[in-house]
Amino acid sequence: MTFSSITFVIFFIIVYSLIFIVDLKLFDNIEDNIRKKTKHIILLLASYVFYGWWDYRFCFLMLLLTVIAWYCSCRIYKGIKKKLHLILGVAAPLIVLGFFKYYNFFVDSFADAFGINSTLTLNIILPVGISFFTFQSMSYTIDVYRSKIKSYDILSVALYVAFFPQLVAGPIVKANEFIPQLNENRKLKISDLSCGIQIFSIGLFKKLVIADNLSVFVDDVFSKPNAFSGASVIAAVIAYSIQIYCDFSGYSDMAIGTAKCFGYEFNRNFDMPYISKNLTEFWKRWHISLSTWLQEYLYIPLGGNRKGKTRTYINLLLTMVIGGLWHGANYTFIFWGLLHGLGLCVHKIWRSITKQKKFGMIGDALSIFITYAFVCICWVFFRAESFDIALDILKKMFVPSDGIVQIFSWLVFSLFVLIVSHIVGVIRSKKKKYDRIHGFYPILDLSRLSSLIIFFTFIGLTLALAYTNANPFIYFQF
């Protein structure tokens, strides 16, 4: 079941109706605590149904990690062998993640390194969203150990790990941001439903209209780059940068919108990343929940920038390489992470040389172009099936060559939409006098007829322009 399916719409209506019934004044004689727990049980069961739709067997895996995180956090909170239970609470998710996602990768790599035939590879099915719920269960235990949050009851922990809007592809939600919301008896509101549906619809447009339509061109070129001209390959790389942005930010919007419908707040996961003036800013705007997770639970524990310049650069490289490996068991992902780590190191060196001197509008424009170009080159390794294909694509990009020339109309349309939306975001940020340029959700007042006409026209355009063939979200594989 995906957010962009009719099945999900039916599922959402059923779950929302059940929560609505619990909130009815008919049951005002019921204590708030019982009403709250009833709603949490409904959401938890719905989340397991949502996840079990792919493969019910992996529900037991998620439940196991939830119980381990809850048990370890309880023991840590009580001061019972805190370090031992911290190790258990971190090791269990890592072992599960390592087995399902990386076992065959490391076995094959070992066999290739020593020139032997591997007989130890297994036919392992990768659970959908395993990278996300393992990170959340692990971070919960760590936060209790750090005394950032207290230990909560098993129901709250289970719902935090499994809450269906963010379960499969994030954003990675922090326990200290979400579980306190569960402690409040949040009732359904028309204003939240109106806002949530609009945010969801924006994500749906990004996914079905932009990302999925671009995927046709991108898949074609990346499967046989040598058949296309250099200009077509460059266009395909640009198209992929837009595709992955609209695909993943679209999912994040749908997750944020769905949670909002039920009265829960998720932080923004993308904030116009392609206007970043440098790579450091890019990672503050791209997949924000992952970048902050890596910073808080990996980069800072490694020492961050507290142990000298050399150690800072090493920590950056390690963090980004591990971040690349998190995305997939493939050397192309590791190299993608390494490139970003090197880019971040270069930016730190440049910043220390220039003393963060400003270079005016032309300098800003040039910085945005260089950052975007570097990110696109890195995307080649992220998207390519192998190093050989990635190198073929880079060769086509930088060495003039003949081939099929294809002007893909959806790329032109997507660029137009992206540029216009970013211009609006910049103008609005200037008007609001924000310290930094921010994107925003254009929320309408649906109690007004004009707003309803605009909203339903937007929905109609989304359905009319949507790519009709099923196309899974890119981050489902992670």
CSV table of N, CA and C in Angstrom, one decimal, residues 69-70 72-79 82 86 135-153 156-158 160-161 173-183 296-297:
chain,number,residue,atom,x,y,z
A,69,ALA,N,13.9,-2.0,22.4
A,69,ALA,CA,14.1,-0.6,22.7
A,69,ALA,C,13.4,-0.2,24.0
A,70,TRP,N,12.1,-0.6,24.1
A,70,TRP,CA,11.4,-0.3,25.3
A,70,TRP,C,12.0,-0.9,26.6
A,72,CYS,N,15.2,-2.0,27.1
A,72,CYS,CA,16.5,-1.4,27.4
A,72,CYS,C,16.3,0.0,27.9
A,73,SER,N,15.4,0.8,27.4
A,73,SER,CA,15.2,2.2,27.9
A,73,SER,C,14.6,2.2,29.3
A,74,CYS,N,13.8,1.2,29.6
A,74,CYS,CA,13.2,1.1,31.0
A,74,CYS,C,14.4,0.8,32.0
A,75,ARG,N,15.2,-0.1,31.6
A,75,ARG,CA,16.3,-0.5,32.5
A,75,ARG,C,17.3,0.7,32.7
A,76,ILE,N,17.6,1.4,31.6
A,76,ILE,CA,18.5,2.5,31.6
A,76,ILE,C,17.9,3.6,32.5
A,77,TYR,N,16.6,3.9,32.3
A,77,TYR,CA,15.9,5.0,33.1
A,77,TYR,C,16.0,4.7,34.6
A,78,LYS,N,15.9,3.4,34.9
A,78,LYS,CA,16.0,3.0,36.3
A,78,LYS,C,17.4,2.9,36.9
A,79,GLY,N,18.4,3.1,36.0
A,79,GLY,CA,19.8,3.1,36.4
A,79,GLY,C,20.3,1.7,36.5
A,82,LYS,N,23.2,0.5,33.0
A,82,LYS,CA,22.9,1.4,31.9
A,82,LYS,C,23.7,1.2,30.6
A,86,LEU,N,22.4,0.0,27.0
A,86,LEU,CA,22.6,0.9,25.9
A,86,LEU,C,23.2,0.1,24.7
A,135,PHE,N,16.7,2.9,12.8
A,135,PHE,CA,17.3,4.2,13.3
A,135,PHE,C,16.4,4.8,14.4
A,136,GLN,N,15.1,4.7,14.3
A,136,GLN,CA,14.2,5.3,15.3
A,136,GLN,C,14.3,4.6,16.6
A,137,SER,N,14.2,3.2,16.5
A,137,SER,CA,14.3,2.4,17.7
A,137,SER,C,15.6,2.6,18.4
A,138,MET,N,16.7,2.7,17.7
A,138,MET,CA,18.0,2.9,18.2
A,138,MET,C,18.2,4.3,18.9
A,139,SER,N,17.7,5.3,18.2
A,139,SER,CA,17.8,6.7,18.7
A,139,SER,C,17.0,6.9,20.0
A,140,TYR,N,15.9,6.1,20.1
A,140,TYR,CA,15.1,6.2,21.3
A,140,TYR,C,15.9,5.8,22.5
A,141,THR,N,16.5,4.6,22.4
A,141,THR,CA,17.3,4.1,23.5
A,141,THR,C,18.5,5.1,23.9
A,142,ILE,N,19.1,5.6,22.8
A,142,ILE,CA,20.2,6.6,23.1
A,142,ILE,C,19.7,7.8,23.8
A,143,ASP,N,18.6,8.3,23.4
A,143,ASP,CA,18.1,9.6,24.0
A,143,ASP,C,17.7,9.4,25.5
A,144,VAL,N,17.2,8.2,25.8
A,144,VAL,CA,16.9,7.9,27.2
A,144,VAL,C,18.2,7.8,28.0
A,145,TYR,N,19.2,7.2,27.4
A,145,TYR,CA,20.5,7.1,28.1
A,145,TYR,C,21.1,8.5,28.3
A,146,ARG,N,20.9,9.4,27.3
A,146,ARG,CA,21.4,10.7,27.5
A,146,ARG,C,20.6,11.6,28.3
A,147,SER,N,19.5,11.1,28.8
A,147,SER,CA,18.5,11.8,29.7
A,147,SER,C,17.8,12.9,28.9
A,148,LYS,N,17.7,12.8,27.6
A,148,LYS,CA,17.0,13.8,26.8
A,148,LYS,C,15.5,13.6,26.9
A,149,ILE,N,15.1,12.3,27.1
A,149,ILE,CA,13.7,12.0,27.3
A,149,ILE,C,13.6,10.9,28.4
A,150,LYS,N,12.4,10.8,29.0
A,150,LYS,CA,12.2,9.7,30.0
A,150,LYS,C,11.8,8.5,29.3
A,151,SER,N,11.7,7.4,30.0
A,151,SER,CA,11.3,6.1,29.5
A,151,SER,C,9.7,6.1,29.4
A,152,TYR,N,9.2,5.8,28.3
A,152,TYR,CA,7.7,5.8,28.1
A,152,TYR,C,7.1,4.4,28.1
A,153,ASP,N,5.8,4.3,28.2
A,153,ASP,CA,5.1,3.0,28.2
A,153,ASP,C,5.3,2.4,26.8
A,156,SER,N,3.3,3.8,23.7
A,156,SER,CA,3.9,5.0,23.1
A,156,SER,C,5.1,4.7,22.3
A,157,VAL,N,6.0,3.9,22.8
A,157,VAL,CA,7.2,3.5,22.1
A,157,VAL,C,6.8,2.8,20.8
A,158,ALA,N,5.9,1.9,20.9
A,158,ALA,CA,5.5,1.1,19.7
A,158,ALA,C,4.9,2.0,18.6
A,160,TYR,N,5.5,5.2,18.3
A,160,TYR,CA,6.6,6.1,17.8
A,160,TYR,C,7.3,5.4,16.7
A,161,VAL,N,7.7,4.1,16.9
A,161,VAL,CA,8.4,3.4,15.9
A,161,VAL,C,7.6,3.1,14.7
A,173,VAL,N,11.8,10.6,12.6
A,173,VAL,CA,11.2,11.5,13.7
A,173,VAL,C,11.9,11.2,15.0
A,174,LYS,N,12.2,12.3,15.7
A,174,LYS,CA,12.9,12.1,17.0
A,174,LYS,C,11.8,11.8,18.1
A,175,ALA,N,12.2,11.0,19.0
A,175,ALA,CA,11.3,10.6,20.1
A,175,ALA,C,10.9,11.8,20.9
A,176,ASN,N,11.8,12.7,21.2
A,176,ASN,CA,11.5,13.8,22.1
A,176,ASN,C,10.6,14.9,21.4
A,177,GLU,N,10.4,14.7,20.1
A,177,GLU,CA,9.6,15.6,19.3
A,177,GLU,C,8.2,15.0,19.1
A,178,PHE,N,8.1,13.7,19.1
A,178,PHE,CA,6.8,13.0,18.7
A,178,PHE,C,6.1,12.4,19.9
A,179,ILE,N,6.8,11.7,20.8
A,179,ILE,CA,6.1,11.1,21.9
A,179,ILE,C,5.4,12.0,22.9
A,180,PRO,N,6.0,13.2,23.2
A,180,PRO,CA,5.3,14.2,24.0
A,180,PRO,C,3.9,14.6,23.4
A,181,GLN,N,3.8,14.5,22.0
A,181,GLN,CA,2.5,14.8,21.4
A,181,GLN,C,1.5,13.7,21.7
A,182,LEU,N,2.0,12.5,21.9
A,182,LEU,CA,1.1,11.4,22.2
A,182,LEU,C,0.6,11.5,23.6
A,183,ASN,N,1.3,12.2,24.5
A,183,ASN,CA,0.8,12.4,25.8
A,183,ASN,C,-0.3,13.4,25.9
A,296,GLU,N,23.8,14.2,15.0
A,296,GLU,CA,23.6,14.1,16.4
A,296,GLU,C,24.1,12.7,17.0
A,297,TYR,N,23.9,11.7,16.2
A,297,TYR,CA,24.2,10.3,16.7
A,297,TYR,C,25.5,9.7,16.1
